[in-house]
């Protein structure tokens, strides 16, 4: 596990070390990762090349709207899968798995046509509309696995007491599936913070771009300024790493309980 962790952490380490290199220098001859000396001022000049305040505000708004909607939609759908019986349950699971197999590229053009047709394209919250579809069927299956650990007798007793499906979801399923909810919230937050292709295809105005798409513009600077670009990448990546650190324990807890 340590070796695998080191393998996946290597790009992050290279990114951080690269952000501390001196800008406007010729490229190193060979593998020269360690900065000598470390140039922390690269982080101070990032706002000169990138409107971080606006980009961060757009991404924070996107995450704040899309994540709660994703959790609500997928948790309700997961409960629907668990409470279905026989062929209906198998059908719902099969459809969810089938949707996971659909390439993301196959959805780009239909999404653009649909959102432009209803006049909801090119806004700061355009990408958040994807949360109305649950973002990804994987989250539905994760909730379904978590809810499957709830004794069926408890759900049946709630129905016999006259509780509506909404009340069962709010008062029984969601509280007992809290680890899954935290895990889905963390994963959805990571997705909407780092998503690149969705805003690239749906949002054309730079003032509405999230931070991940804004970082793409800085990647086009001259090669001698790559330390500044890497410093911006560190600033953009840091919130995603914090969200993962917070949600990883709940994610694995949800999988273990499932």
Short mmCIF file of C-alpha atoms in Angstrom, two decimals:
data_model
loop_
_atom_site.label_atom_id
_atom_site.label_comp_id
_atom_site.label_asym_id
_atom_site.label_seq_id
_atom_site.Cartn_x
_atom_site.Cartn_y
_atom_site.Cartn_z
CA UNK A 1 0.00 0.00 0.00
CA UNK A 2 2.85 2.37 0.78
CA UNK A 3 4.48 1.63 -2.59
CA UNK A 4 1.20 2.21 -4.44
CA UNK A 5 0.60 5.42 -2.50
CA UNK A 6 4.07 6.66 -3.39
CA UNK A 7 3.41 5.88 -7.05
CA UNK A 8 0.22 7.93 -7.13
CA UNK A 9 1.66 10.74 -5.01
CA UNK A 10 4.68 11.16 -7.30
CA UNK A 11 2.91 13.58 -9.71
CA UNK A 12 1.81 15.73 -6.76
CA UNK A 13 5.36 15.84 -5.40
CA UNK A 14 6.74 16.79 -8.83
CA UNK A 15 4.08 19.50 -9.14
CA UNK A 16 4.95 21.04 -5.77
CA UNK A 17 8.70 20.90 -6.39
CA UNK A 18 8.24 22.33 -9.87
CA UNK A 19 6.24 25.23 -8.47
CA UNK A 20 9.28 26.25 -6.40
CA UNK A 21 11.69 26.42 -9.34
CA UNK A 22 13.00 29.75 -10.63
CA UNK A 23 10.95 31.06 -13.57
CA UNK A 24 12.38 32.48 -16.79
CA UNK A 25 15.21 29.95 -16.74
CA UNK A 26 16.23 27.51 -19.49
CA UNK A 27 14.83 24.01 -19.03
CA UNK A 28 17.02 21.75 -16.84
CA UNK A 29 19.48 19.38 -18.42
CA UNK A 30 18.12 16.03 -17.26
CA UNK A 31 15.98 15.31 -14.22
CA UNK A 32 16.45 18.27 -11.88
CA UNK A 33 13.49 18.32 -9.49
CA UNK A 34 14.85 19.81 -6.29
CA UNK A 35 14.69 23.64 -6.35
CA UNK A 36 17.85 25.44 -5.27
CA UNK A 37 16.82 27.84 -3.92
CA UNK A 38 13.08 27.42 -3.46
CA UNK A 39 11.18 30.35 -5.00
CA UNK A 40 8.00 30.86 -2.98
CA UNK A 41 7.22 34.10 -4.81
CA UNK A 42 5.79 32.07 -7.69
CA UNK A 43 2.60 31.75 -5.68
CA UNK A 44 2.39 35.52 -5.18
CA UNK A 45 2.46 36.25 -8.92
CA UNK A 46 -0.22 33.72 -9.88
CA UNK A 47 -3.05 36.33 -9.60
CA UNK A 48 -1.26 38.42 -12.25
CA UNK A 49 -1.86 35.66 -14.78
CA UNK A 50 -5.12 34.18 -13.50
CA UNK A 51 -8.25 35.80 -11.97
CA UNK A 52 -8.25 33.40 -9.03
CA UNK A 53 -10.92 35.23 -7.01
CA UNK A 54 -13.53 34.98 -9.77
CA UNK A 55 -12.61 31.44 -10.74
CA UNK A 56 -12.69 30.23 -7.14
CA UNK A 57 -16.05 31.94 -6.60
CA UNK A 58 -17.50 30.17 -9.66
CA UNK A 59 -16.17 26.79 -8.52
CA UNK A 60 -17.35 27.27 -4.94
CA UNK A 61 -20.83 28.19 -6.19
CA UNK A 62 -20.83 25.16 -8.48
CA UNK A 63 -19.81 22.79 -5.70
CA UNK A 64 -22.18 24.34 -3.15
CA UNK A 65 -25.15 23.76 -5.46
CA UNK A 66 -24.21 20.53 -7.25
CA UNK A 67 -23.04 18.48 -4.27
CA UNK A 68 -26.22 18.69 -2.12
CA UNK A 69 -28.39 18.05 -5.20
CA UNK A 70 -26.28 15.03 -6.10
CA UNK A 71 -26.54 13.57 -2.60
CA UNK A 72 -30.31 14.06 -2.46
CA UNK A 73 -30.99 12.64 -5.93
CA UNK A 74 -28.68 9.63 -5.66
CA UNK A 75 -29.71 8.77 -2.09
CA UNK A 76 -33.37 8.74 -3.11
CA UNK A 77 -32.58 6.68 -6.18
CA UNK A 78 -30.53 4.24 -4.08
CA UNK A 79 -33.47 3.77 -1.72
CA UNK A 80 -35.75 3.15 -4.70
CA UNK A 81 -33.40 0.40 -5.86
CA UNK A 82 -33.31 -1.26 -2.43
CA UNK A 83 -37.07 -1.13 -1.83
CA UNK A 84 -37.88 -2.51 -5.28
CA UNK A 85 -38.64 -6.20 -5.48
CA UNK A 86 -37.59 -9.02 -7.77
CA UNK A 87 -37.40 -8.13 -11.43
CA UNK A 88 -37.81 -4.41 -10.78
CA UNK A 89 -34.71 -4.31 -8.59
CA UNK A 90 -32.65 -6.26 -11.12
CA UNK A 91 -33.85 -3.92 -13.85
CA UNK A 92 -32.87 -0.81 -11.89
CA UNK A 93 -29.43 -2.20 -11.07
CA UNK A 94 -28.93 -3.30 -14.67
CA UNK A 95 -29.87 0.13 -16.01
CA UNK A 96 -27.48 1.81 -13.57
CA UNK A 97 -24.61 -0.46 -14.59
CA UNK A 98 -25.46 0.03 -18.26
CA UNK A 99 -25.37 3.80 -17.86
CA UNK A 100 -21.93 3.51 -16.26
CA UNK A 101 -20.70 1.89 -19.46
CA UNK A 102 -21.82 4.79 -21.66
CA UNK A 103 -18.74 6.84 -22.68
CA UNK A 104 -18.81 10.39 -21.34
CA UNK A 105 -17.94 11.72 -24.80
CA UNK A 106 -21.21 10.32 -26.13
CA UNK A 107 -23.14 12.72 -23.87
CA UNK A 108 -21.32 15.96 -24.65
CA UNK A 109 -23.22 16.92 -27.82
CA UNK A 110 -26.71 15.96 -26.53
CA UNK A 111 -26.10 17.97 -23.35
CA UNK A 112 -25.04 21.06 -25.29
CA UNK A 113 -28.03 20.83 -27.64
CA UNK A 114 -30.49 20.28 -24.78
CA UNK A 115 -29.20 23.06 -22.53
CA UNK A 116 -28.94 25.56 -25.36
CA UNK A 117 -32.44 24.65 -26.46
CA UNK A 118 -33.91 25.51 -23.05
CA UNK A 119 -31.72 28.58 -22.62
CA UNK A 120 -29.63 27.32 -19.70
CA UNK A 121 -26.24 27.13 -21.38
CA UNK A 122 -23.26 29.34 -20.53
CA UNK A 123 -24.02 30.28 -16.91
CA UNK A 124 -21.95 29.70 -13.75
CA UNK A 125 -24.44 26.99 -12.72
CA UNK A 126 -24.83 25.25 -16.10
CA UNK A 127 -22.57 22.37 -15.06
CA UNK A 128 -24.50 22.03 -11.77
CA UNK A 129 -27.57 21.00 -13.79
CA UNK A 130 -25.88 17.64 -14.31
CA UNK A 131 -26.48 16.96 -10.61
CA UNK A 132 -30.21 16.68 -11.33
CA UNK A 133 -29.34 13.41 -13.06
CA UNK A 134 -27.26 12.26 -10.08
CA UNK A 135 -23.91 13.14 -11.71
CA UNK A 136 -23.06 9.44 -12.16
CA UNK A 137 -24.92 6.13 -11.61
CA UNK A 138 -22.01 4.98 -9.45
CA UNK A 139 -23.28 7.13 -6.60
CA UNK A 140 -26.73 5.50 -6.89
CA UNK A 141 -25.17 2.05 -6.64
CA UNK A 142 -23.06 3.16 -3.67
CA UNK A 143 -26.16 4.29 -1.80
CA UNK A 144 -27.99 1.11 -2.80
CA UNK A 145 -25.16 -0.99 -1.35
CA UNK A 146 -25.20 1.03 1.85
CA UNK A 147 -28.99 0.81 2.19
CA UNK A 148 -28.95 -2.92 1.57
CA UNK A 149 -27.43 -3.28 5.07
CA UNK A 150 -30.59 -1.83 6.62
CA UNK A 151 -32.84 -4.68 7.83
CA UNK A 152 -35.76 -5.04 5.44
CA UNK A 153 -38.05 -5.53 8.44
CA UNK A 154 -37.29 -1.97 9.54
CA UNK A 155 -38.31 -0.53 6.19
CA UNK A 156 -41.40 -2.72 6.05
CA UNK A 157 -42.41 -1.68 9.56
CA UNK A 158 -42.09 1.96 8.60
CA UNK A 159 -44.35 1.40 5.60
CA UNK A 160 -46.92 -0.39 7.77
CA UNK A 161 -46.91 2.57 10.15
CA UNK A 162 -48.02 4.73 7.25
CA UNK A 163 -44.77 6.56 6.64
CA UNK A 164 -44.43 7.97 3.15
CA UNK A 165 -41.42 7.04 0.99
CA UNK A 166 -40.06 10.53 1.60
CA UNK A 167 -40.36 10.10 5.38
CA UNK A 168 -38.64 6.70 5.19
CA UNK A 169 -35.81 8.26 3.22
CA UNK A 170 -35.42 11.29 5.52
CA UNK A 171 -35.93 9.66 8.92
CA UNK A 172 -34.51 6.15 8.44
CA UNK A 173 -32.47 5.55 5.29
CA UNK A 174 -30.44 8.75 5.09
CA UNK A 175 -29.40 8.83 8.79
CA UNK A 176 -28.36 5.16 8.66
CA UNK A 177 -26.55 5.75 5.37
CA UNK A 178 -24.57 8.74 6.61
CA UNK A 179 -21.14 7.28 5.69
CA UNK A 180 -22.35 6.79 2.12
CA UNK A 181 -23.72 10.34 2.06
CA UNK A 182 -20.39 11.78 3.23
CA UNK A 183 -18.50 9.65 0.71
CA UNK A 184 -20.74 10.69 -2.18
CA UNK A 185 -20.52 14.34 -1.11
CA UNK A 186 -16.70 14.15 -1.09
CA UNK A 187 -16.53 12.38 -4.44
CA UNK A 188 -19.03 14.75 -6.02
CA UNK A 189 -17.14 17.72 -4.62
CA UNK A 190 -13.92 16.42 -6.15
CA UNK A 191 -15.67 15.86 -9.46
CA UNK A 192 -17.23 19.30 -9.75
CA UNK A 193 -14.10 21.05 -8.50
CA UNK A 194 -11.81 19.36 -10.98
CA UNK A 195 -14.14 18.78 -13.93
CA UNK A 196 -12.70 20.13 -17.15
CA UNK A 197 -14.57 18.73 -20.14
CA UNK A 198 -18.07 19.53 -18.86
CA UNK A 199 -17.49 23.29 -18.54
CA UNK A 200 -15.37 23.26 -21.70
CA UNK A 201 -18.36 22.00 -23.71
CA UNK A 202 -21.14 23.80 -21.81
CA UNK A 203 -19.65 27.16 -20.75
CA UNK A 204 -18.13 29.48 -23.32
CA UNK A 205 -17.85 32.80 -21.43
CA UNK A 206 -14.56 33.11 -19.47
CA UNK A 207 -16.31 35.01 -16.66
CA UNK A 208 -18.39 31.88 -15.97
CA UNK A 209 -15.53 29.38 -16.04
CA UNK A 210 -14.74 27.26 -12.97
CA UNK A 211 -11.20 27.21 -11.68
CA UNK A 212 -10.18 23.98 -13.44
CA UNK A 213 -11.05 25.41 -16.85
CA UNK A 214 -9.41 28.72 -16.00
CA UNK A 215 -6.19 26.89 -15.22
CA UNK A 216 -6.17 25.64 -18.80
CA UNK A 217 -5.65 29.18 -20.06
CA UNK A 218 -2.51 29.54 -17.97
CA UNK A 219 -1.13 26.33 -19.47
CA UNK A 220 -0.63 28.23 -22.73
CA UNK A 221 2.01 30.56 -21.32
CA UNK A 222 5.59 30.26 -22.51
CA UNK A 223 7.60 27.32 -21.21
CA UNK A 224 9.92 29.52 -19.16
CA UNK A 225 6.97 30.37 -16.90
CA UNK A 226 6.06 26.78 -16.11
CA UNK A 227 6.87 27.22 -12.36
CA UNK A 228 4.11 29.85 -12.15
CA UNK A 229 1.70 27.51 -13.90
CA UNK A 230 2.59 24.70 -11.48
CA UNK A 231 2.13 27.07 -8.54
CA UNK A 232 -1.38 27.83 -9.81
CA UNK A 233 -1.99 24.09 -10.18
CA UNK A 234 -1.00 23.55 -6.54
CA UNK A 235 -3.39 26.30 -5.40
CA UNK A 236 -6.22 24.77 -7.44
CA UNK A 237 -5.48 21.21 -6.31
CA UNK A 238 -5.20 21.92 -2.59
CA UNK A 239 -8.98 22.21 -1.89
CA UNK A 240 -9.60 18.91 -3.68
CA UNK A 241 -6.97 17.17 -1.57
CA UNK A 242 -8.53 18.54 1.61
CA UNK A 243 -11.96 17.28 0.55
CA UNK A 244 -10.52 13.85 -0.21
CA UNK A 245 -8.75 13.71 3.15
CA UNK A 246 -12.02 14.52 4.90
CA UNK A 247 -14.15 12.08 2.95
CA UNK A 248 -11.85 9.10 2.41
CA UNK A 249 -12.60 7.47 5.78
CA UNK A 250 -16.35 7.68 5.21
CA UNK A 251 -15.90 6.35 1.67
CA UNK A 252 -14.12 3.22 2.83
CA UNK A 253 -16.55 2.84 5.74
CA UNK A 254 -19.44 2.90 3.29
CA UNK A 255 -17.78 0.24 1.16
CA UNK A 256 -17.05 -1.97 4.18
CA UNK A 257 -20.64 -1.73 5.42
CA UNK A 258 -21.89 -2.54 1.95
#
